[in-house]
Amino acid sequence: MNDLLEKYWIGETTLLEEQQLRDYFSSEKVSTEHEVYRILFNTFELEQGLEEGDFDAFAKVKQKQSLDKQFQKRTWKALAIAAGFSLLLAVGAGYYQEQYKTKPDLGTYETPEEARAAALDMLELVSVKLNKGRSNMKPLQTLDNKTAAVFNIK
């Protein structure tokens, strides 16, 4: 059998010898050293059993492309739904804001004298707050003077 296999691998077997090999590997009498070749010869038998057009070499590629198309369809549908919800939310928020918007009092005055008086009141309030803040800084100024005396900074 080894000689016959050797001729087969070289490509010098006749059709009758190849039939003998197929019969040998389809039988139960295959020796353990030839067991590795059994799958190969059984595959040949399976291929011969297929009718013309039954075998599709690109079946897995087509299946993957089909799955990719389904994924793309689902992705685009999900994006369309998300875009619709976000548009609906934006329009709703704009409508809500427009409905419940209160017009702020901008502090407008009828005459320039009223505006001047209001501005002076505000400036006086700011001045009081700044002077109060300056009085709170006196302890820090004392500390700064003592630190300067210790390190001879001045």
mmCIF file of C-alpha atoms in Angstrom:
data_model
loop_
_atom_site.group_PDB
_atom_site.id
_atom_site.type_symbol
_atom_site.label_atom_id
_atom_site.label_comp_id
_atom_site.label_asym_id
_atom_site.label_seq_id
_atom_site.Cartn_x
_atom_site.Cartn_y
_atom_site.Cartn_z
ATOM 1 C CA MET A 1 0.000 0.000 0.000
ATOM 2 C CA ASN A 2 2.935 2.335 0.689
ATOM 3 C CA ASP A 3 4.160 1.915 -2.891
ATOM 4 C CA LEU A 4 0.715 2.703 -4.230
ATOM 5 C CA LEU A 5 0.498 5.826 -2.043
ATOM 6 C CA GLU A 6 3.936 6.913 -3.206
ATOM 7 C CA LYS A 7 2.837 6.584 -6.845
ATOM 8 C CA TYR A 8 -0.324 8.532 -5.984
ATOM 9 C CA TRP A 9 1.626 11.456 -4.501
ATOM 10 C CA ILE A 10 3.908 11.549 -7.527
ATOM 11 C CA GLY A 11 0.877 11.475 -9.832
ATOM 12 C CA GLU A 12 1.669 8.227 -11.669
ATOM 13 C CA THR A 13 -1.335 6.108 -10.622
ATOM 14 C CA THR A 14 -3.921 4.798 -13.012
ATOM 15 C CA LEU A 15 -7.642 5.159 -12.475
ATOM 16 C CA LEU A 16 -7.838 1.544 -11.310
ATOM 17 C CA GLU A 17 -5.102 2.123 -8.721
ATOM 18 C CA GLU A 18 -6.808 5.275 -7.457
ATOM 19 C CA GLN A 19 -10.032 3.282 -7.102
ATOM 20 C CA GLN A 20 -8.106 0.724 -5.064
ATOM 21 C CA LEU A 21 -6.849 3.513 -2.782
ATOM 22 C CA ARG A 22 -10.389 4.872 -2.338
ATOM 23 C CA ASP A 23 -11.705 1.426 -1.539
ATOM 24 C CA TYR A 24 -8.886 0.820 0.922
ATOM 25 C CA PHE A 25 -9.476 4.064 2.807
ATOM 26 C CA SER A 26 -13.248 3.606 2.890
ATOM 27 C CA SER A 27 -12.870 0.104 4.380
ATOM 28 C CA GLU A 28 -12.296 -0.750 8.045
ATOM 29 C CA LYS A 29 -8.933 -2.389 7.337
ATOM 30 C CA VAL A 30 -6.823 0.818 7.220
ATOM 31 C CA SER A 31 -3.555 0.442 9.085
ATOM 32 C CA THR A 32 -2.685 2.959 11.800
ATOM 33 C CA GLU A 33 0.173 4.454 9.776
ATOM 34 C CA HIS A 34 -2.271 5.283 6.961
ATOM 35 C CA GLU A 35 -5.027 6.590 9.249
ATOM 36 C CA VAL A 36 -3.958 10.191 8.633
ATOM 37 C CA TYR A 37 -4.777 9.864 4.939
ATOM 38 C CA ARG A 38 -8.277 8.478 5.562
ATOM 39 C CA ILE A 39 -9.801 11.949 6.052
ATOM 40 C CA LEU A 40 -8.238 13.161 2.818
ATOM 41 C CA PHE A 41 -9.633 10.325 0.738
ATOM 42 C CA ASN A 42 -13.036 10.543 2.444
ATOM 43 C CA THR A 43 -13.150 14.232 1.534
ATOM 44 C CA PHE A 44 -12.532 13.310 -2.093
ATOM 45 C CA GLU A 45 -15.478 10.920 -1.897
ATOM 46 C CA LEU A 46 -17.718 13.617 -0.427
ATOM 47 C CA GLU A 47 -16.753 16.058 -3.158
ATOM 48 C CA GLN A 48 -17.597 13.518 -5.841
ATOM 49 C CA GLY A 49 -20.989 13.005 -4.219
ATOM 50 C CA LEU A 50 -21.896 16.663 -4.614
ATOM 51 C CA GLU A 51 -23.797 17.546 -7.723
ATOM 52 C CA GLU A 52 -22.650 20.344 -9.963
ATOM 53 C CA GLY A 53 -23.682 23.669 -8.425
ATOM 54 C CA ASP A 54 -24.234 22.284 -4.907
ATOM 55 C CA PHE A 55 -20.880 23.453 -3.639
ATOM 56 C CA ASP A 56 -20.592 27.179 -3.017
ATOM 57 C CA ALA A 57 -17.026 28.210 -2.298
ATOM 58 C CA PHE A 58 -18.133 31.699 -1.285
ATOM 59 C CA ALA A 59 -20.917 30.647 1.089
ATOM 60 C CA LYS A 60 -19.116 31.946 4.173
ATOM 61 C CA VAL A 61 -18.234 35.206 2.446
ATOM 62 C CA LYS A 62 -21.836 35.689 1.361
ATOM 63 C CA GLN A 63 -23.054 34.879 4.850
ATOM 64 C CA LYS A 64 -20.636 37.428 6.358
ATOM 65 C CA GLN A 65 -21.696 40.058 3.828
ATOM 66 C CA SER A 66 -25.315 39.344 4.671
ATOM 67 C CA LEU A 67 -24.588 39.746 8.381
ATOM 68 C CA ASP A 68 -22.689 42.965 7.674
ATOM 69 C CA LYS A 69 -25.652 44.340 5.716
ATOM 70 C CA GLN A 70 -28.014 43.425 8.555
ATOM 71 C CA PHE A 71 -25.695 45.132 11.040
ATOM 72 C CA GLN A 72 -25.530 48.251 8.854
ATOM 73 C CA LYS A 73 -29.313 48.336 8.532
ATOM 74 C CA ARG A 74 -29.760 48.032 12.294
ATOM 75 C CA THR A 75 -27.107 50.687 12.909
ATOM 76 C CA TRP A 76 -28.728 53.158 10.530
ATOM 77 C CA LYS A 77 -32.153 52.502 12.038
ATOM 78 C CA ALA A 78 -30.794 53.087 15.535
ATOM 79 C CA LEU A 79 -29.076 56.294 14.413
ATOM 80 C CA ALA A 80 -32.268 57.513 12.752
ATOM 81 C CA ILE A 81 -34.273 56.840 15.907
ATOM 82 C CA ALA A 82 -31.677 58.577 18.078
ATOM 83 C CA ALA A 83 -31.610 61.579 15.722
ATOM 84 C CA GLY A 84 -35.404 61.766 15.814
ATOM 85 C CA PHE A 85 -35.471 61.718 19.610
ATOM 86 C CA SER A 86 -32.754 64.360 19.872
ATOM 87 C CA LEU A 87 -34.579 66.589 17.369
ATOM 88 C CA LEU A 88 -37.814 66.123 19.288
ATOM 89 C CA LEU A 89 -36.045 66.957 22.542
ATOM 90 C CA ALA A 90 -34.436 70.091 21.067
ATOM 91 C CA VAL A 91 -37.720 71.343 19.633
ATOM 92 C CA GLY A 92 -39.517 70.622 22.912
ATOM 93 C CA ALA A 93 -36.861 72.417 24.950
ATOM 94 C CA GLY A 94 -37.018 75.428 22.650
ATOM 95 C CA TYR A 95 -40.805 75.515 22.841
ATOM 96 C CA TYR A 96 -40.731 75.203 26.638
ATOM 97 C CA GLN A 97 -38.183 77.997 26.940
ATOM 98 C CA GLU A 98 -40.215 80.267 24.692
ATOM 99 C CA GLN A 99 -43.432 79.606 26.616
ATOM 100 C CA TYR A 100 -42.072 80.175 30.094
ATOM 101 C CA LYS A 101 -39.454 82.818 29.411
ATOM 102 C CA THR A 102 -39.699 85.765 31.794
ATOM 103 C CA LYS A 103 -38.463 89.069 30.589
ATOM 104 C CA PRO A 104 -35.805 90.312 32.997
ATOM 105 C CA ASP A 105 -35.927 93.810 34.380
ATOM 106 C CA LEU A 106 -32.989 95.523 32.733
ATOM 107 C CA GLY A 107 -33.127 98.506 35.093
ATOM 108 C CA THR A 108 -34.119 101.034 32.523
ATOM 109 C CA TYR A 109 -35.098 104.499 33.681
ATOM 110 C CA GLU A 110 -37.367 107.091 32.141
ATOM 111 C CA THR A 111 -35.180 110.134 32.730
ATOM 112 C CA PRO A 112 -31.413 110.655 32.902
ATOM 113 C CA GLU A 113 -31.724 112.042 36.432
ATOM 114 C CA GLU A 114 -33.244 108.769 37.666
ATOM 115 C CA ALA A 115 -30.439 106.821 35.998
ATOM 116 C CA ARG A 116 -27.792 109.111 37.537
ATOM 117 C CA ALA A 117 -29.288 108.730 41.013
ATOM 118 C CA ALA A 118 -29.406 104.928 40.678
ATOM 119 C CA ALA A 119 -25.792 104.843 39.455
ATOM 120 C CA LEU A 120 -24.650 106.970 42.417
ATOM 121 C CA ASP A 121 -26.471 104.668 44.828
ATOM 122 C CA MET A 122 -24.733 101.664 43.321
ATOM 123 C CA LEU A 123 -21.314 103.314 43.423
ATOM 124 C CA GLU A 124 -21.836 104.249 47.062
ATOM 125 C CA LEU A 125 -22.759 100.641 47.885
ATOM 126 C CA VAL A 126 -19.616 99.377 46.140
ATOM 127 C CA SER A 127 -17.506 101.940 47.988
ATOM 128 C CA VAL A 128 -18.893 100.850 51.370
ATOM 129 C CA LYS A 129 -18.155 97.189 50.581
ATOM 130 C CA LEU A 130 -14.597 97.947 49.451
ATOM 131 C CA ASN A 131 -13.849 100.029 52.546
ATOM 132 C CA LYS A 132 -15.201 97.255 54.753
ATOM 133 C CA GLY A 133 -12.898 94.794 52.967
ATOM 134 C CA ARG A 134 -9.934 97.111 53.405
ATOM 135 C CA SER A 135 -10.533 97.306 57.167
ATOM 136 C CA ASN A 136 -10.484 93.489 57.301
ATOM 137 C CA MET A 137 -7.000 93.548 55.753
ATOM 138 C CA LYS A 138 -5.368 95.565 58.645
ATOM 139 C CA PRO A 139 -4.283 92.442 60.602
ATOM 140 C CA LEU A 140 -2.545 91.125 57.500
ATOM 141 C CA GLN A 141 -0.781 94.439 57.022
ATOM 142 C CA THR A 142 0.508 94.252 60.609
ATOM 143 C CA LEU A 143 1.748 90.709 60.006
ATOM 144 C CA ASP A 144 3.420 91.835 56.782
ATOM 145 C CA ASN A 145 5.232 94.663 58.605
ATOM 146 C CA LYS A 146 6.499 92.291 61.319
ATOM 147 C CA THR A 147 7.672 89.759 58.722
ATOM 148 C CA ALA A 148 9.502 92.485 56.832
ATOM 149 C CA ALA A 149 11.244 93.628 60.026
ATOM 150 C CA VAL A 150 12.410 90.069 60.832
ATOM 151 C CA PHE A 151 13.804 89.387 57.363
ATOM 152 C CA ASN A 152 14.974 92.974 56.693
ATOM 153 C CA ILE A 153 12.982 93.182 53.474
ATOM 154 C CA LYS A 154 12.304 96.934 53.568
#
